[in-house]
XYZ file of C-alpha atoms in Angstrom:
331
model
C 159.698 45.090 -13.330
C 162.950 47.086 -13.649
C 163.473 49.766 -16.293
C 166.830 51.833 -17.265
C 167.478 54.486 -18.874
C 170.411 54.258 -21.329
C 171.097 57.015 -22.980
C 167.638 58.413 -24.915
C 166.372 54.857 -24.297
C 164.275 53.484 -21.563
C 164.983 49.332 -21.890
C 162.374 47.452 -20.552
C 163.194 43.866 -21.330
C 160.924 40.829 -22.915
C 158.213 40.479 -20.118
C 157.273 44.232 -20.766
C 156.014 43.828 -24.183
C 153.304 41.535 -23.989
C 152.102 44.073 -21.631
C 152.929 47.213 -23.064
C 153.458 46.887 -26.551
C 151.008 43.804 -27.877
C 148.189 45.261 -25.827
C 148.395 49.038 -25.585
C 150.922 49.847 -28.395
C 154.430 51.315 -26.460
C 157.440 51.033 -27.433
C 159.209 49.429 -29.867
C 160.542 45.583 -29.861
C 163.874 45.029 -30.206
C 165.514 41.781 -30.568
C 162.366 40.391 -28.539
C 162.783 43.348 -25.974
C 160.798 46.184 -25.161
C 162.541 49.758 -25.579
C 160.847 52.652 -24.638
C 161.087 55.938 -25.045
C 161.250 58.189 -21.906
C 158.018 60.123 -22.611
C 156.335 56.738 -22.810
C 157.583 55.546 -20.066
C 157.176 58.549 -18.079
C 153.416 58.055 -18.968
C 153.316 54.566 -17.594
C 154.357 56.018 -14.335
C 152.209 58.445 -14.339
C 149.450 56.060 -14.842
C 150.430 53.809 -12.322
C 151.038 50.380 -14.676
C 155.290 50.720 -13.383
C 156.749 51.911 -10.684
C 159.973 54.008 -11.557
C 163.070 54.359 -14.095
C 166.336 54.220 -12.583
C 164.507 54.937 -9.224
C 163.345 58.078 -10.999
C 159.240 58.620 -10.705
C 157.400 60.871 -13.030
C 158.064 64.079 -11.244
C 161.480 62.712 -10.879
C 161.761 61.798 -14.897
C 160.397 65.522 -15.711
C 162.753 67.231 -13.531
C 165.601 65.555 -14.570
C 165.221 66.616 -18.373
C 164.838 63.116 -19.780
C 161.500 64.036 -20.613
C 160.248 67.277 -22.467
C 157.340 69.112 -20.319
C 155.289 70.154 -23.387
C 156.127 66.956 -24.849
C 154.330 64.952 -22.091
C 151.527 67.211 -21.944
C 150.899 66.577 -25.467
C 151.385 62.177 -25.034
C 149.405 62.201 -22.309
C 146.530 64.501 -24.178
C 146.147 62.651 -27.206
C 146.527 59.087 -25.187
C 143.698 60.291 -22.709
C 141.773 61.070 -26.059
C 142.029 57.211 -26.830
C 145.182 57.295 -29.376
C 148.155 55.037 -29.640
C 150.832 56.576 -30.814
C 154.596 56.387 -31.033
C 157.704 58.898 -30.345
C 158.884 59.661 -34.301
C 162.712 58.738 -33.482
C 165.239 57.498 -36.321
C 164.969 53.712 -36.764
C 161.460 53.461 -34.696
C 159.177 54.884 -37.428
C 159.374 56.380 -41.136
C 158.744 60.100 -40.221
C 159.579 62.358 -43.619
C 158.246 65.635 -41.812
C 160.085 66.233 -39.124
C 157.454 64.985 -36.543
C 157.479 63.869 -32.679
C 154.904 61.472 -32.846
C 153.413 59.308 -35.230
C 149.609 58.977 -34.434
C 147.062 56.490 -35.180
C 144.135 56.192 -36.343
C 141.573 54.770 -33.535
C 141.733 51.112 -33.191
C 145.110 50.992 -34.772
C 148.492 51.139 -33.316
C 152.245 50.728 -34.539
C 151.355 47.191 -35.771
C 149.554 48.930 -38.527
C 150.300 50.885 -41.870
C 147.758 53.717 -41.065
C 148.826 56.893 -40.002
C 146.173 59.245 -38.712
C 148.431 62.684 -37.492
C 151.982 63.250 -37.414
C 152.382 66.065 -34.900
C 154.885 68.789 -34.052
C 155.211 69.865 -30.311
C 155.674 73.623 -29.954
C 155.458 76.053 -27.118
C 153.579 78.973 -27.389
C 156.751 81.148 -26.940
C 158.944 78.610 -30.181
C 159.382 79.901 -33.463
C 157.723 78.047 -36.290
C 160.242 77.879 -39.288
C 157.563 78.467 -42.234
C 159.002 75.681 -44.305
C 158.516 73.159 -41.742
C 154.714 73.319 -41.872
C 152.774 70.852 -44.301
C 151.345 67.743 -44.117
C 151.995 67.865 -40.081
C 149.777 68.529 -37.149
C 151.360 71.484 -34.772
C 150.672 71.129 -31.392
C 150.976 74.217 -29.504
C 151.525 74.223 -25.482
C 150.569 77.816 -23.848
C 152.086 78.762 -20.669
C 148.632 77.520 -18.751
C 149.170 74.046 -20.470
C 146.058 74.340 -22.693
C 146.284 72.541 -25.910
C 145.558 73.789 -29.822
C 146.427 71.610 -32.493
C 146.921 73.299 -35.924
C 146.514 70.805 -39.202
C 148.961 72.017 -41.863
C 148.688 71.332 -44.889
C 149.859 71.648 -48.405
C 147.176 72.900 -51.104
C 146.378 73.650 -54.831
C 144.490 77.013 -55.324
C 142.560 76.911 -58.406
C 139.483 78.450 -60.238
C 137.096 79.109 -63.355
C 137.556 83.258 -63.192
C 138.438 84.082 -66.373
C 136.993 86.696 -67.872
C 138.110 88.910 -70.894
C 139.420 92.104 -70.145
C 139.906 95.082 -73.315
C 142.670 97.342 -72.873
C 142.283 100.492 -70.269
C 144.060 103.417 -70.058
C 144.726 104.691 -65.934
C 146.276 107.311 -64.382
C 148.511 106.727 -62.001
C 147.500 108.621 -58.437
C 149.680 108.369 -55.350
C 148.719 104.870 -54.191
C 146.399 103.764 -56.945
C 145.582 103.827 -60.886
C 142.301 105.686 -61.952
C 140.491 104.625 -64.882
C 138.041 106.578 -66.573
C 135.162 105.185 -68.655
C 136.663 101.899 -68.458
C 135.261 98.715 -69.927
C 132.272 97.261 -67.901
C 133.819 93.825 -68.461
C 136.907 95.471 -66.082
C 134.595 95.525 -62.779
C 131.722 93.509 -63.756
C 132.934 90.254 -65.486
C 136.937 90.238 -64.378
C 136.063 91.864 -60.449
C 139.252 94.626 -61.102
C 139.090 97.300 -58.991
C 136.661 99.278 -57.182
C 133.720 100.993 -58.772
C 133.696 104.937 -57.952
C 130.748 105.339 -60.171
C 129.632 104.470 -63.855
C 132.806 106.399 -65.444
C 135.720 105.516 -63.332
C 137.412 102.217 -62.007
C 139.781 102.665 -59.170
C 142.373 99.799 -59.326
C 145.564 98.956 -56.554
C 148.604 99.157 -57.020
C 149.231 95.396 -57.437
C 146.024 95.107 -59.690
C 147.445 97.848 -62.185
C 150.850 95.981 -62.101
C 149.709 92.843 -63.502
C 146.962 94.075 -65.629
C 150.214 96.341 -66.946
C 152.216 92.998 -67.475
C 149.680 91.155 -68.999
C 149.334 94.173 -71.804
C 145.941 95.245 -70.538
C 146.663 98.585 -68.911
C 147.918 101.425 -70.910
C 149.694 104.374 -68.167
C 152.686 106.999 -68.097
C 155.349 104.958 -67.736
C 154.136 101.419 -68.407
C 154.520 98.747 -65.644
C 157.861 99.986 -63.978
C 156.447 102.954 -62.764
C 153.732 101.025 -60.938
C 156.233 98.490 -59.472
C 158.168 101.555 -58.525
C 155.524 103.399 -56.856
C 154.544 99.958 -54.983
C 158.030 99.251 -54.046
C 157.978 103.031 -52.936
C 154.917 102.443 -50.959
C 155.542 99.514 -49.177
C 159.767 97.863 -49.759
C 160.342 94.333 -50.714
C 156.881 93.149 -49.805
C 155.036 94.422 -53.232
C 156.978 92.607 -55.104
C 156.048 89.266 -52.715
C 152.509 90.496 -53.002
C 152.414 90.965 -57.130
C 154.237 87.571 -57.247
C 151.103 85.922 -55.016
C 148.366 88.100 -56.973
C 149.662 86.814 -60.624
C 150.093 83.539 -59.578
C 146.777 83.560 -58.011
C 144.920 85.366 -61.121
C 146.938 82.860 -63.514
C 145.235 79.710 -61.459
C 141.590 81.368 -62.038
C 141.441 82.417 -58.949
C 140.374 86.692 -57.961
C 142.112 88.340 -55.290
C 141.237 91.135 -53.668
C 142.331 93.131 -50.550
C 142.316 90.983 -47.394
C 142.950 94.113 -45.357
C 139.690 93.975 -43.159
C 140.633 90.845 -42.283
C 144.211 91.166 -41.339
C 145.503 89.608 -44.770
C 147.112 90.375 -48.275
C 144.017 89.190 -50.185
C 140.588 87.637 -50.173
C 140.000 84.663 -52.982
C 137.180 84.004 -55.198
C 137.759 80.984 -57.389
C 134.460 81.027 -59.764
C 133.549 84.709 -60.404
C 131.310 85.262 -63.569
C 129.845 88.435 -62.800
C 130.205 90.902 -59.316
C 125.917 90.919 -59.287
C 126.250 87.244 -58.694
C 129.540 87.166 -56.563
C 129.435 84.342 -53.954
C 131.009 84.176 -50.777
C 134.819 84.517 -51.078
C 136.549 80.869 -49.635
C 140.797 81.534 -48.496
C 142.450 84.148 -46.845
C 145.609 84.728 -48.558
C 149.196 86.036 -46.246
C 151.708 86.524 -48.594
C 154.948 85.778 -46.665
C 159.031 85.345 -46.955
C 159.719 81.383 -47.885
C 162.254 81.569 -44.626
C 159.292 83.336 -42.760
C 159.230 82.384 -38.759
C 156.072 82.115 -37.467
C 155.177 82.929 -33.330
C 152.669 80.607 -32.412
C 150.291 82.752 -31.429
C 150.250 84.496 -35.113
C 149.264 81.003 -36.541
C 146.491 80.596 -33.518
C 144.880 84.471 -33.945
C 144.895 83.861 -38.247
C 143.206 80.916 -38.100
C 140.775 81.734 -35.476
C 139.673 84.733 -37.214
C 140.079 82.872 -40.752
C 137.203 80.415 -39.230
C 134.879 83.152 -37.588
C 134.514 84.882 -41.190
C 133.766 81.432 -42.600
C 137.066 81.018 -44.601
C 139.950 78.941 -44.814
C 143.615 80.729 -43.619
C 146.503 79.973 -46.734
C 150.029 81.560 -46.196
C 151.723 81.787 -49.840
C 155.196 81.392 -48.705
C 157.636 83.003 -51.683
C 160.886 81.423 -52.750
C 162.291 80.300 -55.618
C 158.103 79.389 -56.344
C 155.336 79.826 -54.362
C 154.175 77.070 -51.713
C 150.789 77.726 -50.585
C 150.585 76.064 -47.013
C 146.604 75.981 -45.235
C 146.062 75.626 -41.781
C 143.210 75.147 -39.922
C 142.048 74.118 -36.405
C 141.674 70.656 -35.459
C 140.186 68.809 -32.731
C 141.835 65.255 -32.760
């Protein structure tokens, strides 16, 4: 069987898709013919079922830059792990995320409407453009040719915390707001702030700034001198941070630091009282909209996200928030 290569386009004529395509889902038929793409068809050499392209084997295919490396490595994986799947290329499938492959579910192939993964190839040394995560499957190459896929998706973050909070008066401290003899319902019921002891509250800066927005906190200055102090403290990024904590308190949802855990915030979605507090579900990175990630940030996050039994959401900040979750997949 002779195969070219024109262009990005590997043809393979009418005999091959009975053999490739019907059966074992490559390619794409065209006008009766079989056209594959070079990945695929590097694959079938590597397996043995054709010879060459263009006299070109598969070592031949890789080093002549026809064929992505990490690419391959990636085909090859999720074919050895008993997937069809097909090269997402203008005019071969709908692909509205930017994807290199469309992936099936088991059992199904391009003859189908199901759509199991559509998956990114990155190396471990690309950047990851923030907006392009969601509703994709990242597939990241290290330079040993190990494999971690990443599912990204897009997610609501909503809860039932909603507790009634009385006005406080605090003092504003360096990095913090003290307030003394607070309301119990303050700690207690809304889970502001850290306890010191029965008479005083100690809150964060980004806790006093909304609770000074929303009315509820009475101190020298009124809300700009919080922001201030915060932008003082840490630039650009408190006002990111305030945006993600209001939007996060307005769902229902509690934040609190994240800082052990190499994050802005911790989440609690249904808090009714701190003597009954459950096990807190998302850590929260509150990040540029135009944010790019390094691989290996995304890996380490989610990794430790899982080990402390929680799920790893980056609000990215725009013109709105998008709250993106990613988590480790085995395919």
């Amino acid at each position: 069987m002779q195969l070219t290569l024109d262009g990005d386009v590997v043809r393979a004529g009418n005999r091959a898709r009975e053999r490739f395509y019907d059966s074992r889902g490559y390619g794409r038929v065209r006008d009766g013919d079989l056209d594959l793409a070079p990945v695929e068809a590097a694959h079938l050499c590597y397996r043995g079922d054709i010879d060459a392209v263009d006299g070109m084997d598969v070592r031949e295919l890789l080093a002549s830059g026809a064929v992505s490396a990490v690419d391959f490595l990636v085909y090859k994986d999720l074919r050895d792990r008993g997937f069809y799947l097909t090269p997402a290329r203008e005019g071969w499938v709908d692909d509205p995320v930017g994807a290199d492959f469309v992936v099936y579910p088991r059992g199904k192939g391009p003859w189908d409407d199901a759509v199991a993964y559509r998956v990114r190839v990155v190396g471990e040394r690309d950047d990851v453009p923030a907006g392009s995560l969601g509703d994709c499957v990242l597939a990241v190459v290290d330079e040993e040719s190990e494999l971690t896929y990443l599912d990204t998706s897009e997610r609501s973050v909503a809860g039932t915390s909603a507790a009634d909070v009385p006005e406080v008066r605090g003092e504003l401290l360096a990095e913090r707001v003290l307030c003394w003899d607070p309301p119990a319902a303050l700690y207690q019921q809304a889970f502001y702030g850290q306890q010191l002891d029965e008479d005083a509250v100690q809150l964060s800066l980004v806790e006093a700034a909304y609770l000074a927005r929303e009315g509820l906190l009475d101190v020298d200055g009124g809300t700009d001198a919080i922001v201030d102090r915060g932008r003082d403290v840490e630039g650009e990024r408190f006002d990111r941070r305030l945006g993600v904590y209001a939007a996060l308190r307005d769902s229902g949802v509690v934040p609190k630091t994240g800082f052990k855990f190499g994050a802005d915030f911790r989440t609690y979605a249904d808090v009714e009282s701190v003597d009954n507090l459950g096990h807190s579900e998302l850590l929260v990175r509150a990040l540029p909209a135009d944010h790019d990630f390094e691989p290996r940030d995304l890996a380490l996050d989610v990794r430790l996200a899982h080990g402390v039994r929680k799920t790893m959401v980056f609000a990215l900040v725009g013109d709105g928030i998008e709250w993106v979750q990613v988590e480790r997949l085995t395919p």
